mmCIF file of C-alpha atoms in Angstrom:
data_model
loop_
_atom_site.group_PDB
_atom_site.id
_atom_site.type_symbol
_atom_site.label_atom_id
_atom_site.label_comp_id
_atom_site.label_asym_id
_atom_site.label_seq_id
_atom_site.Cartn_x
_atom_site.Cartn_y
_atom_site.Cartn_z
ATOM 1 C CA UNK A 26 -27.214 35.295 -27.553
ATOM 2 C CA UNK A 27 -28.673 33.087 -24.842
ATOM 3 C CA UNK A 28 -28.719 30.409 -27.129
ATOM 4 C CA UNK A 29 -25.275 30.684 -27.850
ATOM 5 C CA UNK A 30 -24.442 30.756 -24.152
ATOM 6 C CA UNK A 31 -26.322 27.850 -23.613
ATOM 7 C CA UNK A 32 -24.530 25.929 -26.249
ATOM 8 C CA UNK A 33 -21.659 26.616 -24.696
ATOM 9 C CA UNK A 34 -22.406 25.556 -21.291
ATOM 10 C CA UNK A 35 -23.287 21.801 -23.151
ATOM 11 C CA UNK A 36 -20.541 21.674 -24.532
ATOM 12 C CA UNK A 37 -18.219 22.703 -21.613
ATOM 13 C CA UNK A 38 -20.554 20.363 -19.783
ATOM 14 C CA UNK A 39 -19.959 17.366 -22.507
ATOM 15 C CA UNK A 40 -16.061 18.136 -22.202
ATOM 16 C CA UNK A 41 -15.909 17.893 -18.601
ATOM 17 C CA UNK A 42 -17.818 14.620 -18.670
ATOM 18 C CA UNK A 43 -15.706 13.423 -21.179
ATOM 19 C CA UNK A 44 -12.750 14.085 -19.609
ATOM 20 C CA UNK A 45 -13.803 12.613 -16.670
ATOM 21 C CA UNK A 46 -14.896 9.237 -18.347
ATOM 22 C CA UNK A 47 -11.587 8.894 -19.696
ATOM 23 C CA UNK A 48 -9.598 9.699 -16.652
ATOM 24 C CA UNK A 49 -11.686 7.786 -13.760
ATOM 25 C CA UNK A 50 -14.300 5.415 -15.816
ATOM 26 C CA UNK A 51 -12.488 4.191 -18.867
ATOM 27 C CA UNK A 52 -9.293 2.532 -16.995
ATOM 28 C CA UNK A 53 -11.504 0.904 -14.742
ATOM 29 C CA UNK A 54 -13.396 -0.911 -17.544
ATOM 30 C CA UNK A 55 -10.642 -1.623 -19.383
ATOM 31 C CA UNK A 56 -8.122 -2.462 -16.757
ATOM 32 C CA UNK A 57 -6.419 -5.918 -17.466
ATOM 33 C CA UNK A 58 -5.057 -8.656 -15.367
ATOM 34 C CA UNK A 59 -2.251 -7.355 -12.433
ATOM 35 C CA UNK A 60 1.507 -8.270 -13.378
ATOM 36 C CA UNK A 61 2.346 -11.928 -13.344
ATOM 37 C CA UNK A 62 3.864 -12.839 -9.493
ATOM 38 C CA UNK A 63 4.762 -16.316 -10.785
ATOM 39 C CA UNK A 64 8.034 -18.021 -9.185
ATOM 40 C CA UNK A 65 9.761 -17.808 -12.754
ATOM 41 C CA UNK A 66 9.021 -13.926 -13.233
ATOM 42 C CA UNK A 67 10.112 -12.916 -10.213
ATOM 43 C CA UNK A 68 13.139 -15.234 -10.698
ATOM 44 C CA UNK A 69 14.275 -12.768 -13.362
ATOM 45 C CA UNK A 70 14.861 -10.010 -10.589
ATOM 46 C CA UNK A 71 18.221 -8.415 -10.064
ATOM 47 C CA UNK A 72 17.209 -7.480 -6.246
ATOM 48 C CA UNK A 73 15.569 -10.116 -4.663
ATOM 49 C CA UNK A 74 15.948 -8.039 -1.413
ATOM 50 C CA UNK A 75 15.967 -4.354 -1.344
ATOM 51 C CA UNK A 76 15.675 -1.569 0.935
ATOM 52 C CA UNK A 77 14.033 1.492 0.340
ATOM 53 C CA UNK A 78 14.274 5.415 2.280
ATOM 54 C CA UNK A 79 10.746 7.097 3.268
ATOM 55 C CA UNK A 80 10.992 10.524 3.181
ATOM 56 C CA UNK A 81 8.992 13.792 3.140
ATOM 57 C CA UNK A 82 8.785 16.260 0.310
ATOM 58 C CA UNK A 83 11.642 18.340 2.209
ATOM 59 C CA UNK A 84 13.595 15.122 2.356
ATOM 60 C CA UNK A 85 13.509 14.822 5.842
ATOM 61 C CA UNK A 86 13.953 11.096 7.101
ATOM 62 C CA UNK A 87 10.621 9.564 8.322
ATOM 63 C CA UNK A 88 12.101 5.519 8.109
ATOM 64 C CA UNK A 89 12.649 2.846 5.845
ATOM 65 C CA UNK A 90 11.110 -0.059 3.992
ATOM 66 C CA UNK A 91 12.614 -3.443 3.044
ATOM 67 C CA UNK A 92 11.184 -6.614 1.587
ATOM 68 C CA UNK A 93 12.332 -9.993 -0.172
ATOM 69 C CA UNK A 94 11.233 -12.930 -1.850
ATOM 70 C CA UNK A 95 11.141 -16.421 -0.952
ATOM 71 C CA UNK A 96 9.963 -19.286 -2.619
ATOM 72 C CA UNK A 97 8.724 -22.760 -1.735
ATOM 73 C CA UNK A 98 8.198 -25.189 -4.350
ATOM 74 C CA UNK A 99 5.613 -23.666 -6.773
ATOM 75 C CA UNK A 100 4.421 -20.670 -4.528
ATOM 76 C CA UNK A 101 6.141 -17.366 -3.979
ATOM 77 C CA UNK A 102 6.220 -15.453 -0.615
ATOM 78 C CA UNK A 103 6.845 -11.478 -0.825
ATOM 79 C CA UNK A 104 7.725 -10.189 2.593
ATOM 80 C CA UNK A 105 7.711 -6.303 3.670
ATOM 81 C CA UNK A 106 8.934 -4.658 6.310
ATOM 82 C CA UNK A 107 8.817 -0.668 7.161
ATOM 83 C CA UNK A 108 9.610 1.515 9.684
ATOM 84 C CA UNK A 109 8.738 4.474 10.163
ATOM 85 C CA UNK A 110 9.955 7.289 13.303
ATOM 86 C CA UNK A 111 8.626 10.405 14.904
ATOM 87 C CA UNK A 112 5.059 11.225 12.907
ATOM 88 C CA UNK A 113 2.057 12.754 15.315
ATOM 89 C CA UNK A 114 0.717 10.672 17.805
ATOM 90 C CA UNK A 115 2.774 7.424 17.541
ATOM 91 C CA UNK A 116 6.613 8.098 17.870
ATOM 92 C CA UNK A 117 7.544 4.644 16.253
ATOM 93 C CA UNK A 118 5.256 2.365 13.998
ATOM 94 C CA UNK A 119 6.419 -0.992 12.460
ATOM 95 C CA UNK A 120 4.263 -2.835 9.606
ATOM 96 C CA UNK A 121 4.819 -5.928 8.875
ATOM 97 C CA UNK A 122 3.114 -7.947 5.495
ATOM 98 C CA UNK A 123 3.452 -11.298 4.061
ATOM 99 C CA UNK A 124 2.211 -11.640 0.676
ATOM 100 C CA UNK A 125 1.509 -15.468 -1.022
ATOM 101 C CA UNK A 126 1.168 -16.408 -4.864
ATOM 102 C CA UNK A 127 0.475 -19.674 -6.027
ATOM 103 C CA UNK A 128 2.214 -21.212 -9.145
ATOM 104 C CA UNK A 129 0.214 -19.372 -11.493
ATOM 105 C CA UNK A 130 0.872 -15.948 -10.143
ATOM 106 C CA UNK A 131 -2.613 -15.336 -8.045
ATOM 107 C CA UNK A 132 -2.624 -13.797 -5.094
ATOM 108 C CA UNK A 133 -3.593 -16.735 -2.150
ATOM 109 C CA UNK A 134 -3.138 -15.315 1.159
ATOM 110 C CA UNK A 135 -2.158 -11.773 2.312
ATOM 111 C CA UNK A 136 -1.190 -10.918 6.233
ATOM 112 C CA UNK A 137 -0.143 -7.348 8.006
ATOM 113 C CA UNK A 138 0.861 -6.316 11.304
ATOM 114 C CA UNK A 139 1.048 -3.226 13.035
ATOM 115 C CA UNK A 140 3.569 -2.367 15.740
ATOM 116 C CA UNK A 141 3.963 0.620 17.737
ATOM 117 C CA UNK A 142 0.148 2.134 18.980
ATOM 118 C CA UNK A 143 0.472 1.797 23.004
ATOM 119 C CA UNK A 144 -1.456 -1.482 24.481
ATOM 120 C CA UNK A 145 -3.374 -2.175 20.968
ATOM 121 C CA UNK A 146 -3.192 -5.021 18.558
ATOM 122 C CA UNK A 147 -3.809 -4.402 15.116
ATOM 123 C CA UNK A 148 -3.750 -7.436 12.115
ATOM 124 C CA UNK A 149 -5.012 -8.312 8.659
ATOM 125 C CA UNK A 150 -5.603 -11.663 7.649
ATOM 126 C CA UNK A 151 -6.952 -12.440 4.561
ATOM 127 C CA UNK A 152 -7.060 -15.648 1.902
ATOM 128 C CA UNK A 153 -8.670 -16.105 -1.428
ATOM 129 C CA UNK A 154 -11.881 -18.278 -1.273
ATOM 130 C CA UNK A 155 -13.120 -18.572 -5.079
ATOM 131 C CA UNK A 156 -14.516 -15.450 -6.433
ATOM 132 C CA UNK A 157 -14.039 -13.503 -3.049
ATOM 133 C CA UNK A 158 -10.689 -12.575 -1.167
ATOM 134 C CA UNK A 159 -12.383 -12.441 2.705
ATOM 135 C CA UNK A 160 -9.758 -10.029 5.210
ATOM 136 C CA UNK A 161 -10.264 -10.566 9.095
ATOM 137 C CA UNK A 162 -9.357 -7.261 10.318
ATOM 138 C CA UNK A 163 -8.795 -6.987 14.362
ATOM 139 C CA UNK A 164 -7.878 -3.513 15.898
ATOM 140 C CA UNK A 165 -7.329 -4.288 20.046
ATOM 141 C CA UNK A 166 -10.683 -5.939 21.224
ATOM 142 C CA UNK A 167 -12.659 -5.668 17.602
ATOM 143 C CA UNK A 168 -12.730 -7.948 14.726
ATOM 144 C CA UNK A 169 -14.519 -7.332 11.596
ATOM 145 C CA UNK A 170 -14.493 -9.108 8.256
ATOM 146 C CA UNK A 171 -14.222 -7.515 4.974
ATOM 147 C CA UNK A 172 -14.841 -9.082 1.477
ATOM 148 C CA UNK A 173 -13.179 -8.159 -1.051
ATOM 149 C CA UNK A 174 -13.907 -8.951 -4.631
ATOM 150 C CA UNK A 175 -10.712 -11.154 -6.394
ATOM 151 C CA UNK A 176 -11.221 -9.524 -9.475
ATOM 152 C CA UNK A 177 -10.238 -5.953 -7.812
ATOM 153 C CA UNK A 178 -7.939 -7.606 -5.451
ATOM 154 C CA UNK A 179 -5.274 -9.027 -7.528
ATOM 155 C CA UNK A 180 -2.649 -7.406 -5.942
ATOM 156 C CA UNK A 181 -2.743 -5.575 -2.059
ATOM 157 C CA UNK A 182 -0.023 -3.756 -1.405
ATOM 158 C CA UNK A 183 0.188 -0.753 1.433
ATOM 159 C CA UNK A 184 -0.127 2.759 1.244
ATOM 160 C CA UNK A 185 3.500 3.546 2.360
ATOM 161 C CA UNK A 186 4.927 1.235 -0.685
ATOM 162 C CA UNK A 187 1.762 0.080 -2.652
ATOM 163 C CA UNK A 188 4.132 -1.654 -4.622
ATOM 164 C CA UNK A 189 7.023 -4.207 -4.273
ATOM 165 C CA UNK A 190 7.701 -5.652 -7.824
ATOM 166 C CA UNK A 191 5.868 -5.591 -10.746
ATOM 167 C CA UNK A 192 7.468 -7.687 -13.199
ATOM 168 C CA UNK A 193 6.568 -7.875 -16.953
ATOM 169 C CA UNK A 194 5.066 -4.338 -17.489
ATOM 170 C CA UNK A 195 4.243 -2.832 -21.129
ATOM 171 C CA UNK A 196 3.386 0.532 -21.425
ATOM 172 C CA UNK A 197 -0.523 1.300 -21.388
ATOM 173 C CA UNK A 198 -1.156 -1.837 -19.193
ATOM 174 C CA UNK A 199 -3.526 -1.698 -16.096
ATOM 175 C CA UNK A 200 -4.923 -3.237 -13.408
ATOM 176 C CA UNK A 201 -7.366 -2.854 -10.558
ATOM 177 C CA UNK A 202 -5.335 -3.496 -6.819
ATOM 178 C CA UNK A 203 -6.242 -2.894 -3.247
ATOM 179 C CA UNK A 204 -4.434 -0.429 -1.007
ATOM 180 C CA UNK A 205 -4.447 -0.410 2.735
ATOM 181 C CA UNK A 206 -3.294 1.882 5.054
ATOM 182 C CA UNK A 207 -3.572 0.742 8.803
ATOM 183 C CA UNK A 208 -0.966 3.808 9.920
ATOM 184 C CA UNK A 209 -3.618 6.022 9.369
ATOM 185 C CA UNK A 210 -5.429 5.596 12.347
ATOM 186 C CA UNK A 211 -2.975 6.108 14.644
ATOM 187 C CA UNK A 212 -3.041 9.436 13.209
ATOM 188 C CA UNK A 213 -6.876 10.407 13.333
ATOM 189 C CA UNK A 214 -8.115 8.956 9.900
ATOM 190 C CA UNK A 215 -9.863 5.592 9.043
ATOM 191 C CA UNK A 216 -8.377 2.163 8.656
ATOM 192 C CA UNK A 217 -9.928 0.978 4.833
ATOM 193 C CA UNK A 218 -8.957 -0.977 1.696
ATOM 194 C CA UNK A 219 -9.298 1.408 -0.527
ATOM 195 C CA UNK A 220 -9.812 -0.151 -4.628
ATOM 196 C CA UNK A 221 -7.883 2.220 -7.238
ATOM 197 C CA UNK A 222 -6.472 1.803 -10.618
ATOM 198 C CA UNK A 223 -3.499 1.068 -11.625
ATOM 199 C CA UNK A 224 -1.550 2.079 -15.227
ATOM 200 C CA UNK A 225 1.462 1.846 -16.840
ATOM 201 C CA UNK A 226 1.552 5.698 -18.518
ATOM 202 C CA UNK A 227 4.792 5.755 -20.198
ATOM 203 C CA UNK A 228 8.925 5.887 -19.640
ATOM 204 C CA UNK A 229 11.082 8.016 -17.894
ATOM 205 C CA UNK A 230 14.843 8.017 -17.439
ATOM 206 C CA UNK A 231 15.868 8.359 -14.118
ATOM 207 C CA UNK A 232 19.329 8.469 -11.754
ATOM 208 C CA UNK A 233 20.004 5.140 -9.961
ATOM 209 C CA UNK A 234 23.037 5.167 -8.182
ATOM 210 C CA UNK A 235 25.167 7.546 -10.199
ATOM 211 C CA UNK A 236 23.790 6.220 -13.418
ATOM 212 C CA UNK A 237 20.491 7.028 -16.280
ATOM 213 C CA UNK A 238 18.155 4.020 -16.103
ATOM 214 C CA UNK A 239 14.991 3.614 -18.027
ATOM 215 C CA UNK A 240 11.738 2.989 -16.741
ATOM 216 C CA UNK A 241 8.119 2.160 -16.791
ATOM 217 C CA UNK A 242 6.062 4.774 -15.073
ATOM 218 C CA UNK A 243 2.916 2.814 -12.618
ATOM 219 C CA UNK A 244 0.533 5.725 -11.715
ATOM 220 C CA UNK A 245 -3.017 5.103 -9.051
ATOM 221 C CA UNK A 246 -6.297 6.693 -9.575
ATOM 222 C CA UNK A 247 -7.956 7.267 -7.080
ATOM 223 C CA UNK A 248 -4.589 7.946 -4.865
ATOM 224 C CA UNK A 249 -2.164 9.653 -7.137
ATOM 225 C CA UNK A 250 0.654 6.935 -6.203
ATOM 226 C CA UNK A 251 3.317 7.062 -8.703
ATOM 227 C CA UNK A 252 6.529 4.302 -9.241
ATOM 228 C CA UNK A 253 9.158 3.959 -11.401
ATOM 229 C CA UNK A 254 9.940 0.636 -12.771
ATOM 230 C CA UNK A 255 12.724 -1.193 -14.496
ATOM 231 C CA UNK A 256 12.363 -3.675 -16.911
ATOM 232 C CA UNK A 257 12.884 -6.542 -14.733
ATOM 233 C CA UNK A 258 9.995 -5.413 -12.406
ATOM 234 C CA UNK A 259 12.366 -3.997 -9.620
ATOM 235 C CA UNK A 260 10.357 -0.691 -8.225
ATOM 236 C CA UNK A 261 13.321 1.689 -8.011
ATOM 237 C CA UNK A 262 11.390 4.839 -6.606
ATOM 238 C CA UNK A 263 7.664 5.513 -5.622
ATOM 239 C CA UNK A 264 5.767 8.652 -4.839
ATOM 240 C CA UNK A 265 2.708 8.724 -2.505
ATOM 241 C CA UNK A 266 0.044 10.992 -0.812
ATOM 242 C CA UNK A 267 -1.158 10.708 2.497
ATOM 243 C CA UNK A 268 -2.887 12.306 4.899
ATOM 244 C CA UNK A 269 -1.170 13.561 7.524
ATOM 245 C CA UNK A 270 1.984 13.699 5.983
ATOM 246 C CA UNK A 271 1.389 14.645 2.694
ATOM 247 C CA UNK A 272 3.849 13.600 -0.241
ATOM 248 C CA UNK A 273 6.457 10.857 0.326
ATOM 249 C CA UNK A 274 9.463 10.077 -1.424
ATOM 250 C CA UNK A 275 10.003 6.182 -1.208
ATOM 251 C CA UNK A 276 13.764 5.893 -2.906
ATOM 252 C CA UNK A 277 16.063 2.166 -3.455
ATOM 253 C CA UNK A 278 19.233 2.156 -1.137
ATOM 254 C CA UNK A 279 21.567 -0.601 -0.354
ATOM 255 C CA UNK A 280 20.117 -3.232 1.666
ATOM 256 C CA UNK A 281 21.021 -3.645 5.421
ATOM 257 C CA UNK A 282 19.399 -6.856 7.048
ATOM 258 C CA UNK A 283 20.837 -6.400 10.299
ATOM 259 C CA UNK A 284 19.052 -2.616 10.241
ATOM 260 C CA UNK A 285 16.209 -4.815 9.213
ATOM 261 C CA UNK A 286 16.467 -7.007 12.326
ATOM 262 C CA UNK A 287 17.442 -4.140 14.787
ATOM 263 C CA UNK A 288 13.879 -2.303 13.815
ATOM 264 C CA UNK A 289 11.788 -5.287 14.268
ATOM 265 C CA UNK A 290 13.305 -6.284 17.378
ATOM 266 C CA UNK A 291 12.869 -2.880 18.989
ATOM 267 C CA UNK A 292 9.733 -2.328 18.087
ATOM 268 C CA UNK A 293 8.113 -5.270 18.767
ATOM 269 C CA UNK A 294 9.619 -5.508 22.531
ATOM 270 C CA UNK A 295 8.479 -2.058 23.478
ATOM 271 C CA UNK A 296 4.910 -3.573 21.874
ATOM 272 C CA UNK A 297 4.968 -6.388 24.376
ATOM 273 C CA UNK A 298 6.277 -3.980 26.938
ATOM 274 C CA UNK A 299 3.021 -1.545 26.152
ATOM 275 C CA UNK A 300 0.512 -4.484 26.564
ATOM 276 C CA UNK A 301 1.854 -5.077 29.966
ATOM 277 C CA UNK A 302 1.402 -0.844 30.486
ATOM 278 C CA UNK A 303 4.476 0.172 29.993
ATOM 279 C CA UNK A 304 5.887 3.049 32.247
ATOM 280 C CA UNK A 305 6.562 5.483 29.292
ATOM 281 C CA UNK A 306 2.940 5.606 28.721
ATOM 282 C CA UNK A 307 -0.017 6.885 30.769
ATOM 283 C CA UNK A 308 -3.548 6.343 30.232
ATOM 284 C CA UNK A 309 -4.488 9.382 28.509
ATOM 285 C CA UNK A 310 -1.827 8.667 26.108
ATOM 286 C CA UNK A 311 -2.737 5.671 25.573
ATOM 287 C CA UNK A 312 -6.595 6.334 25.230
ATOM 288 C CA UNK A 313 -6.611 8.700 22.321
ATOM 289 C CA UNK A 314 -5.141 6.266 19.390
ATOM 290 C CA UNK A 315 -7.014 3.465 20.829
ATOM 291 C CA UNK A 316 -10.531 5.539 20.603
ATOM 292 C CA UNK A 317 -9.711 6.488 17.165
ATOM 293 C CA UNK A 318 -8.733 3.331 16.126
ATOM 294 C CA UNK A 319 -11.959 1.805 17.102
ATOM 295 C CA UNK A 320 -13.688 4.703 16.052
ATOM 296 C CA UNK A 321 -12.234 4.182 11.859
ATOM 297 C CA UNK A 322 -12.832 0.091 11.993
ATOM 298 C CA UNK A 323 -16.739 0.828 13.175
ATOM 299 C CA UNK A 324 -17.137 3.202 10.777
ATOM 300 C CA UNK A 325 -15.194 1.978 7.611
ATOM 301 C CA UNK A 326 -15.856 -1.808 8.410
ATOM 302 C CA UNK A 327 -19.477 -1.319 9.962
ATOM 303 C CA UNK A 328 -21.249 0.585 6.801
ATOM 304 C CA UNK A 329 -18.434 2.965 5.136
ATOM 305 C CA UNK A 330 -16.832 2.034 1.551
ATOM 306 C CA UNK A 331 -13.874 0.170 1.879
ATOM 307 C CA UNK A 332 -13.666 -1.513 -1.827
ATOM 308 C CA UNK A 333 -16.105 -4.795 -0.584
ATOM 309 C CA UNK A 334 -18.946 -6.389 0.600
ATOM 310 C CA UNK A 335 -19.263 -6.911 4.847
#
């Protein structure tokens, strides 16, 4: 009898392991090279601008996202915008990210921006230097440096929209990315690049503007992120976790520049108007994001795991 039972227990034991190699372990070894972000694939997109809703599970409006692509001679710039409106601490947040390919589709140079936490600068800077992607990361008075590995840092995206187009997709593909998200600091957790996985699990048929459309399905482990993909490599709907706000709905609507160029204006005065201490704000307002922020870069950047070498 107890052998039996302990039998059992191996082999429940075996399973689990198993199951776990295959899920977490497996993609990682086996994950391929990230989509091709080479002038001529990205050519082949319908949208070459697009705009895209943030909401909550409840569908409740939390902002918007937008981004294009611009090219100059062989290299290929992917620029992102999103704003985002009345979550905990910060009222209104603004990211801004450049992202630059070379002709070959490699990721050379990768910058963010964050607008909107009272009297505090926060920026990412990074650019590939041979096998190593180093990211200067400065949150008010502190700057640390990060290293990230190329080979895992093919693609950076952010954890609002880890994804802006994926072109040339086929179904069991994956990929190893990096995944930031600076907004969580303002709201009490950690500022980190975090490394996941990324896989192309199958097609699904879904709505677009009053008609079916096929796509590839991207899913993240760690991270549980989750886009929809047509067959160009426009990203027509993504799903993401995060903490604080739980599940967001990240859906394609019609493009509106001059929204665009409203949000970044606004935001970005009344973040000059905070440095200067603005009179909305006073200084116990201001002091709690700040002391978190600093708190998350010391920890994540000065020992924690954030997908590199310091």
């Amino acid at each position: 009898m107890y052998r039996l039972l302990s039998v059992g227990i191996v082999l429940l034991w075996v399973t689990a392991m198993a199951a776990l190699f295959v899920r977490d372990v497996y993609p990682a070894w086996t994950a391929q090279d990230a989509p091709p972000m080479t002038k001529e694939q990205l050519a082949r997109l319908d949208q070459r601008q697009q705009q895209m809703a943030i909401c909550d599970a409840g569908g409740k409006r939390l902002g918007t996202a937008w981004s294009d692509i611009s090219s100059a001679g062989g290299n290929t710039s992917i620029r992102g915008t999103v704003h985002l409106e009345g979550i905990a601490l910060v009222p209104v947040l603004l990211v801004e990210t450049s992202t630059d390919f070379d002709p070959q589709g490699e990721l050379d140079s990768f910058n963010l921006d964050v607008f909107g936490v009272p009297a505090t600068t926060i920026k990412v800077r990074g650019e590939r230097h041979g096998i190593y992607f180093p990211c200067e990361i400065q949150i008010g008075p502190l700057f640390r440096q990060a290293n990230l590995e190329m080979a895992a840092s093919r693609l950076l995206g952010d954890a609002f929209r880890p994804f802006n187009y994926l072109p040339a997709l086929k179904v069991g593909q994956s990929w190893r990315m990096q995944v930031i998200d600076p907004v969580s600091a303002a709201l009490g957790g950690g500022t980190r690049f975090t490394a996941v996985v990324a896989r192309v699990t199958g097609k699904e048929t879904i709505e677009y503007r009053g008609r079916p459309i096929e796509c590839f399905v991207v899913e993240t482990s760690p991270g549980r992120a989750k886009a929809w993909v047509d067959a160009e490599g426009c990203v027509f709907r993504q799903q993401v976790e995060l903490p604080g706000l739980g599940r967001l709905i990240v859906s394609d609507e019609p493009y509106d520049d001059e929204a665009r160029t409203r949000a970044r204006r606004r935001v970005r005065r009344g973040n000059d108007e905070g440095e200067h201490v603005g009179a909305a704000a006073t200084i116990k307002e201001i002091a709690r994001p700040i002391e978190v922020l600093r708190t998350s870069i010391t920890n994540v950047l000065g020992g924690g795991d954030h997908g590199g070498n310091d």
